[in-house]
Amino acid sequence: MTERYVLDLQEVDETQVAVVGGKGAHLGGLSRIEGIRVPAGFCVTTDAFRRIMAEAPSLDDRLDQLSRLNPDDREAIRTLSAQIRRTIEGIAIPDDLTAAITRALARLGEQAAYAVRSSATAEDLPTASFAGQQDTYLNVVGPTAILQHVSRCWASLFTERAVTYRQRNGIDHRTVHMAVVVQRMVFPHASGILFTADPVTGNRKVATVDAGFGLGEALVSGLVNPDVFKVRHGEVVAKAIAAKQRAVHALPTGGTQEVTIDSRRQEQPALTDAQVVRLVQLGRRIEAHFGRPQDIEWCLVDDGFQIVQSRPITTLFPVPETGDQENHVYVSVGHQQMMTDPMKPLGLSMWQLTAMVAMHAAGGRLFVDVTRRLASPASRAGLLDVMGRGDPLVRDALETVLDRDDFVPSLPGAGPGGPPTGGASATIETDPAIVTELIERSQVSIAALERDIRTKTGPALFEFLLEAFEEHKRVLSDPLSIQAIMAGMEATWWLNDTLQEWLGEKNAADTLTLSAPDNVTSEMGLALLDVADVIRPHSEVVAFLQGVEDDGFLDELAKLEGGTEARDAMEAYLDRYGMRCVGEIDITRPRWRERPTTLVPVLLDNVRNFEPGAAERRFEQGRRKAQQKEQDVLSRLRALPDGDRKAGEAKRMIDRVRTFIGYREYPKYGIVSRYFVYKQALLEEAERLVQAGVLPEKEDIFYLTFQELHDVARSNEADDRLIQQRKDAFGSYHVLTPPRVLTSDGEAVTGAYRRDDVPAGALIGLPVSAGTIEGRARVILDIAEADLEAGDILVTTFTDPSWSPLFVAVAGLVTEVGGLMTHGAVIAREYGLPAVVGVERATRLIRDGQRIRVHGTDGYVEILP
């Protein structure tokens, strides 16, 4: 096939990114939409770029060098990328290529002014916009100047900024090629950007228009503040007119210059309201064509709009698909489950199949639709109360939505739409035997699952699992189990509320629940201290563990002195807790049993920071503190009017909380234990599919839903393209921040703490474990990176039960996500760690190593000088 070096914009569309780059493909697509005007022009294709790169063989070596550089080595990237740019700009454009470009110019007008614009094959993609990574030159006049600027665009693929962006995003420099768009210049009265969805809130019904005088460069470069208009349902609902002192205008001889705007015009809007509404109508047409919200660059010429670019807005959180036009309000499951990372498709679908309520997936996260419960006054108050006790930010976000009278219509006759949020009412006796019985029931059910699943394979395995999921849900919804959980939580709330009223003491339950019995998660943290006790005396084992990188290290241990005892202790720990891991609600995440190296840094911290017997001492210390607190509270209550009655009620509640609060953690342990059994069976099935040549690798099953995997097991056929699409999509979900509350309009509602009792500059959160502590902040995003000293304060995004081995080594806790009864909060109270959760952007606002003070009783964090 002969190379085509030049294509007219009218000849291309958005399917031809490989030929004309992202910008060229989108402009071609735009020029085909009825009623949309795009300045005339042509594309110099990627074939031309490849031809130029082939003219300089030395570029190959330099690209090799570049790909080996660390993205943080800015000096080396700067030097090498500058050499590559100089080389490309120095290559003489071959005659046939020059002729093709000048012929295209002659058709459009050789002496007209043009914009020469880079268009790389990896830009304006749904998953990465690469905005501003390559260069654009405006008002270029004459064939010689245009050819020179085409060379500059090719070279701009290797600006320091573009190179670093690709390296950070794992994109191979050789896979990206550069096309160039050459377009007739327009000289606008006004220009700017139109977002067809609000880029800040994500609301798909609100379009935002930024507008200024002259060329759009003044806005893009930050030279002036734009006028900002917001449009909803065809009318301007908000506007802010800026004083626009400067503009960028084109010069007759080529190039651009800044000009000062006449003082009488500075305060005038760049567009009339009618023009703004007309522009948004064009934007909606463009959005419909591309099938997703767009970020559009526009120019107003005479009284008509011309569109010079459109790209997807990549920062918006996706909206769950419902198939109806009704309003919906969704609450994030991840914020309640302490896991806000994206989940892979198998993980999402398994959680959906085993959850007690319907869940909707979007952006790799799960959401529950609470619209019906909000609509009915009968269920609204209960929902808000439970949400508020768990996470005040969710409650505030829901109230923000409710305050917009029109969004959730009130349905007086509507039922609650799902099980009551509070679960079964807690009318059971305060009897430790109940907890023992519930734990036994769970163990029997899991043992039966392990026994019965062994013989199942192929489609029969999937049929068996569907039945197992029903048993899973039956165990979860066991009325006695729900009553036991609620009894512990309600007793906690009663103690906190009532003792504050009677004794003026905040969060008294935090101390009263220290070292509560039967808490499988806090036992897990203490048990790792016991493993450290076994390892500590054997210096050879400790030295070996410091260099461990491979997950097969347990077999190597036996060769060392003391290694057999060390291995047995670790194996016993993994037998009991090896099904756990960070993000454990996603079945696809590697468990500790699969990746035991994860635990090694925490284990070594324990060896270094603790004396032998620490676990028993810690537990006993907590138990004594709780006992002393109980005696103190009861004697103070007896001194009050009607004191004996008050003390009697409090004693009953203290016994109740200590009987049941530990069990709060057990159902999750049961779920995760079952998950590991399901996972091992599915991975064996995946191995069979790999052996049969159906899948290239076992972990490909993680990118299929359970139902799709069932179909693959039946048909022995898999869709490789679908799996690759899912991998790409999963990669893109990591950069999205999941909202606590999301509406069907796409609006992410974050909620706020309504507090005025906090010092200026402090970071506000939710107090979940009393006490005040000062120390060094350790910002840790991955448990395997732990490196803690005594007295450190752990700062992280979220903690699920798998983090509890770290809790024994720290003095306090700060997380971005969490509520009063989420796992991190329960364990922090068990261990007596002052803790504040739900601190927005804590891992970005607190730097690793800074000194901070955590106010666990009042719910805020101070960053110390």
PDB file of N, CA and C in Angstrom, residues 239-291:
ATOM      1  N   LYS A 239     -23.824  32.876  36.326  1.00  0.00           N
ATOM      2  CA  LYS A 239     -22.714  33.421  35.528  1.00  0.00           C
ATOM      3  C   LYS A 239     -21.845  34.316  36.399  1.00  0.00           C
ATOM      4  N   ALA A 240     -20.552  34.338  36.062  1.00  0.00           N
ATOM      5  CA  ALA A 240     -19.601  35.228  36.740  1.00  0.00           C
ATOM      6  C   ALA A 240     -18.807  35.926  35.643  1.00  0.00           C
ATOM      7  N   ILE A 241     -18.967  37.254  35.546  1.00  0.00           N
ATOM      8  CA  ILE A 241     -18.275  38.012  34.495  1.00  0.00           C
ATOM      9  C   ILE A 241     -16.972  38.550  35.070  1.00  0.00           C
ATOM     10  N   ALA A 242     -15.843  38.197  34.435  1.00  0.00           N
ATOM     11  CA  ALA A 242     -14.525  38.598  34.937  1.00  0.00           C
ATOM     12  C   ALA A 242     -14.092  39.911  34.277  1.00  0.00           C
ATOM     13  N   ALA A 243     -13.189  40.640  34.942  1.00  0.00           N
ATOM     14  CA  ALA A 243     -12.563  41.819  34.311  1.00  0.00           C
ATOM     15  C   ALA A 243     -11.454  41.286  33.408  1.00  0.00           C
ATOM     16  N   LYS A 244     -11.686  41.361  32.103  1.00  0.00           N
ATOM     17  CA  LYS A 244     -10.751  40.751  31.137  1.00  0.00           C
ATOM     18  C   LYS A 244      -9.820  41.846  30.608  1.00  0.00           C
ATOM     19  N   GLN A 245      -8.659  42.011  31.234  1.00  0.00           N
ATOM     20  CA  GLN A 245      -7.796  43.145  30.896  1.00  0.00           C
ATOM     21  C   GLN A 245      -6.975  42.906  29.637  1.00  0.00           C
ATOM     22  N   ARG A 246      -6.726  41.642  29.305  1.00  0.00           N
ATOM     23  CA  ARG A 246      -5.842  41.375  28.164  1.00  0.00           C
ATOM     24  C   ARG A 246      -6.483  40.338  27.228  1.00  0.00           C
ATOM     25  N   ALA A 247      -6.002  40.298  26.001  1.00  0.00           N
ATOM     26  CA  ALA A 247      -6.437  39.284  25.041  1.00  0.00           C
ATOM     27  C   ALA A 247      -5.252  38.963  24.139  1.00  0.00           C
ATOM     28  N   VAL A 248      -5.324  37.828  23.431  1.00  0.00           N
ATOM     29  CA  VAL A 248      -4.287  37.465  22.446  1.00  0.00           C
ATOM     30  C   VAL A 248      -4.898  37.646  21.067  1.00  0.00           C
ATOM     31  N   HIS A 249      -4.236  38.434  20.219  1.00  0.00           N
ATOM     32  CA  HIS A 249      -4.716  38.664  18.845  1.00  0.00           C
ATOM     33  C   HIS A 249      -3.656  38.216  17.850  1.00  0.00           C
ATOM     34  N   ALA A 250      -4.105  37.901  16.631  1.00  0.00           N
ATOM     35  CA  ALA A 250      -3.180  37.488  15.565  1.00  0.00           C
ATOM     36  C   ALA A 250      -2.581  38.740  14.896  1.00  0.00           C
ATOM     37  N   LEU A 251      -1.304  38.629  14.475  1.00  0.00           N
ATOM     38  CA  LEU A 251      -0.652  39.732  13.740  1.00  0.00           C
ATOM     39  C   LEU A 251      -0.760  39.470  12.248  1.00  0.00           C
ATOM     40  N   PRO A 252      -0.909  40.531  11.438  1.00  0.00           N
ATOM     41  CA  PRO A 252      -1.055  40.330   9.985  1.00  0.00           C
ATOM     42  C   PRO A 252       0.140  39.596   9.364  1.00  0.00           C
ATOM     43  N   THR A 253       1.345  39.768   9.930  1.00  0.00           N
ATOM     44  CA  THR A 253       2.551  39.161   9.331  1.00  0.00           C
ATOM     45  C   THR A 253       2.785  37.742   9.819  1.00  0.00           C
ATOM     46  N   GLY A 254       1.940  37.258  10.747  1.00  0.00           N
ATOM     47  CA  GLY A 254       2.150  35.927  11.347  1.00  0.00           C
ATOM     48  C   GLY A 254       2.449  36.076  12.827  1.00  0.00           C
ATOM     49  N   GLY A 255       2.165  35.018  13.576  1.00  0.00           N
ATOM     50  CA  GLY A 255       2.395  35.058  15.019  1.00  0.00           C
ATOM     51  C   GLY A 255       1.258  35.756  15.749  1.00  0.00           C
ATOM     52  N   THR A 256       1.394  35.870  17.086  1.00  0.00           N
ATOM     53  CA  THR A 256       0.339  36.471  17.906  1.00  0.00           C
ATOM     54  C   THR A 256       0.952  37.465  18.879  1.00  0.00           C
ATOM     55  N   GLN A 257       0.111  38.345  19.431  1.00  0.00           N
ATOM     56  CA  GLN A 257       0.609  39.241  20.480  1.00  0.00           C
ATOM     57  C   GLN A 257      -0.484  39.487  21.511  1.00  0.00           C
ATOM     58  N   GLU A 258      -0.032  39.833  22.737  1.00  0.00           N
ATOM     59  CA  GLU A 258      -0.972  40.215  23.788  1.00  0.00           C
ATOM     60  C   GLU A 258      -1.371  41.665  23.574  1.00  0.00           C
ATOM     61  N   VAL A 259      -2.656  41.957  23.770  1.00  0.00           N
ATOM     62  CA  VAL A 259      -3.104  43.352  23.679  1.00  0.00           C
ATOM     63  C   VAL A 259      -3.923  43.687  24.927  1.00  0.00           C
ATOM     64  N   THR A 260      -3.936  44.984  25.268  1.00  0.00           N
ATOM     65  CA  THR A 260      -4.748  45.435  26.405  1.00  0.00           C
ATOM     66  C   THR A 260      -6.139  45.769  25.895  1.00  0.00           C
ATOM     67  N   ILE A 261      -7.141  45.349  26.644  1.00  0.00           N
ATOM     68  CA  ILE A 261      -8.534  45.593  26.221  1.00  0.00           C
ATOM     69  C   ILE A 261      -8.976  46.958  26.767  1.00  0.00           C
ATOM     70  N   ASP A 262      -9.661  47.679  25.935  1.00  0.00           N
ATOM     71  CA  ASP A 262     -10.226  48.984  26.290  1.00  0.00           C
ATOM     72  C   ASP A 262     -10.988  48.860  27.626  1.00  0.00           C
ATOM     73  N   SER A 263     -10.705  49.789  28.554  1.00  0.00           N
ATOM     74  CA  SER A 263     -11.252  49.665  29.913  1.00  0.00           C
ATOM     75  C   SER A 263     -12.788  49.593  29.922  1.00  0.00           C
ATOM     76  N   ARG A 264     -13.442  50.214  28.915  1.00  0.00           N
ATOM     77  CA  ARG A 264     -14.914  50.182  28.893  1.00  0.00           C
ATOM     78  C   ARG A 264     -15.444  48.790  28.525  1.00  0.00           C
ATOM     79  N   ARG A 265     -14.604  47.999  27.799  1.00  0.00           N
ATOM     80  CA  ARG A 265     -15.057  46.656  27.375  1.00  0.00           C
ATOM     81  C   ARG A 265     -14.710  45.575  28.390  1.00  0.00           C
ATOM     82  N   GLN A 266     -13.753  45.865  29.292  1.00  0.00           N
ATOM     83  CA  GLN A 266     -13.226  44.814  30.175  1.00  0.00           C
ATOM     84  C   GLN A 266     -14.316  44.091  30.978  1.00  0.00           C
ATOM     85  N   GLU A 267     -15.308  44.838  31.448  1.00  0.00           N
ATOM     86  CA  GLU A 267     -16.346  44.259  32.307  1.00  0.00           C
ATOM     87  C   GLU A 267     -17.516  43.696  31.500  1.00  0.00           C
ATOM     88  N   GLN A 268     -17.453  43.872  30.170  1.00  0.00           N
ATOM     89  CA  GLN A 268     -18.574  43.368  29.355  1.00  0.00           C
ATOM     90  C   GLN A 268     -18.457  41.856  29.186  1.00  0.00           C
ATOM     91  N   PRO A 269     -19.593  41.143  29.168  1.00  0.00           N
ATOM     92  CA  PRO A 269     -19.497  39.696  28.910  1.00  0.00           C
ATOM     93  C   PRO A 269     -18.987  39.432  27.491  1.00  0.00           C
ATOM     94  N   ALA A 270     -18.181  38.375  27.343  1.00  0.00           N
ATOM     95  CA  ALA A 270     -17.650  38.027  26.017  1.00  0.00           C
ATOM     96  C   ALA A 270     -18.752  37.435  25.136  1.00  0.00           C
ATOM     97  N   LEU A 271     -19.793  36.873  25.756  1.00  0.00           N
ATOM     98  CA  LEU A 271     -20.926  36.313  25.009  1.00  0.00           C
ATOM     99  C   LEU A 271     -22.225  36.802  25.641  1.00  0.00           C
ATOM    100  N   THR A 272     -23.269  36.919  24.836  1.00  0.00           N
ATOM    101  CA  THR A 272     -24.600  37.180  25.398  1.00  0.00           C
ATOM    102  C   THR A 272     -25.183  35.858  25.903  1.00  0.00           C
ATOM    103  N   ASP A 273     -26.185  35.935  26.781  1.00  0.00           N
ATOM    104  CA  ASP A 273     -26.826  34.707  27.278  1.00  0.00           C
ATOM    105  C   ASP A 273     -27.373  33.870  26.128  1.00  0.00           C
ATOM    106  N   ALA A 274     -27.941  34.546  25.120  1.00  0.00           N
ATOM    107  CA  ALA A 274     -28.524  33.813  23.977  1.00  0.00           C
ATOM    108  C   ALA A 274     -27.428  33.053  23.232  1.00  0.00           C
ATOM    109  N   GLN A 275     -26.249  33.692  23.081  1.00  0.00           N
ATOM    110  CA  GLN A 275     -25.140  33.001  22.395  1.00  0.00           C
ATOM    111  C   GLN A 275     -24.668  31.799  23.222  1.00  0.00           C
ATOM    112  N   VAL A 276     -24.607  31.971  24.538  1.00  0.00           N
ATOM    113  CA  VAL A 276     -24.169  30.865  25.412  1.00  0.00           C
ATOM    114  C   VAL A 276     -25.114  29.661  25.251  1.00  0.00           C
ATOM    115  N   VAL A 277     -26.421  29.933  25.253  1.00  0.00           N
ATOM    116  CA  VAL A 277     -27.404  28.848  25.127  1.00  0.00           C
ATOM    117  C   VAL A 277     -27.265  28.172  23.767  1.00  0.00           C
ATOM    118  N   ARG A 278     -27.029  28.972  22.720  1.00  0.00           N
ATOM    119  CA  ARG A 278     -26.873  28.401  21.369  1.00  0.00           C
ATOM    120  C   ARG A 278     -25.618  27.529  21.295  1.00  0.00           C
ATOM    121  N   LEU A 279     -24.542  28.000  21.930  1.00  0.00           N
ATOM    122  CA  LEU A 279     -23.286  27.239  21.955  1.00  0.00           C
ATOM    123  C   LEU A 279     -23.496  25.893  22.665  1.00  0.00           C
ATOM    124  N   VAL A 280     -24.220  25.913  23.780  1.00  0.00           N
ATOM    125  CA  VAL A 280     -24.447  24.661  24.528  1.00  0.00           C
ATOM    126  C   VAL A 280     -25.284  23.679  23.694  1.00  0.00           C
ATOM    127  N   GLN A 281     -26.221  24.207  22.906  1.00  0.00           N
ATOM    128  CA  GLN A 281     -27.004  23.323  22.016  1.00  0.00           C
ATOM    129  C   GLN A 281     -26.070  22.614  21.026  1.00  0.00           C
ATOM    130  N   LEU A 282     -25.103  23.367  20.481  1.00  0.00           N
ATOM    131  CA  LEU A 282     -24.117  22.742  19.573  1.00  0.00           C
ATOM    132  C   LEU A 282     -23.318  21.682  20.344  1.00  0.00           C
ATOM    133  N   GLY A 283     -22.950  22.026  21.574  1.00  0.00           N
ATOM    134  CA  GLY A 283     -22.185  21.089  22.402  1.00  0.00           C
ATOM    135  C   GLY A 283     -22.933  19.793  22.644  1.00  0.00           C
ATOM    136  N   ARG A 284     -24.243  19.907  22.889  1.00  0.00           N
ATOM    137  CA  ARG A 284     -25.053  18.696  23.126  1.00  0.00           C
ATOM    138  C   ARG A 284     -25.090  17.826  21.868  1.00  0.00           C
ATOM    139  N   ARG A 285     -25.089  18.471  20.706  1.00  0.00           N
ATOM    140  CA  ARG A 285     -25.092  17.718  19.439  1.00  0.00           C
ATOM    141  C   ARG A 285     -23.753  16.957  19.290  1.00  0.00           C
ATOM    142  N   ILE A 286     -22.663  17.645  19.655  1.00  0.00           N
ATOM    143  CA  ILE A 286     -21.330  17.014  19.570  1.00  0.00           C
ATOM    144  C   ILE A 286     -21.232  15.861  20.577  1.00  0.00           C
ATOM    145  N   GLU A 287     -21.743  16.092  21.774  1.00  0.00           N
ATOM    146  CA  GLU A 287     -21.726  15.069  22.822  1.00  0.00           C
ATOM    147  C   GLU A 287     -22.501  13.832  22.362  1.00  0.00           C
ATOM    148  N   ALA A 288     -23.660  14.051  21.738  1.00  0.00           N
ATOM    149  CA  ALA A 288     -24.476  12.925  21.258  1.00  0.00           C
ATOM    150  C   ALA A 288     -23.706  12.139  20.192  1.00  0.00           C
ATOM    151  N   HIS A 289     -22.961  12.857  19.330  1.00  0.00           N
ATOM    152  CA  HIS A 289     -22.205  12.191  18.259  1.00  0.00           C
ATOM    153  C   HIS A 289     -21.112  11.292  18.842  1.00  0.00           C
ATOM    154  N   PHE A 290     -20.363  11.813  19.822  1.00  0.00           N
ATOM    155  CA  PHE A 290     -19.239  11.040  20.382  1.00  0.00           C
ATOM    156  C   PHE A 290     -19.671  10.105  21.510  1.00  0.00           C
ATOM    157  N   GLY A 291     -20.905  10.285  22.010  1.00  0.00           N
ATOM    158  CA  GLY A 291     -21.441   9.342  22.989  1.00  0.00           C
ATOM    159  C   GLY A 291     -20.919   9.509  24.400  1.00  0.00           C
TER     160      GLY A 291
END
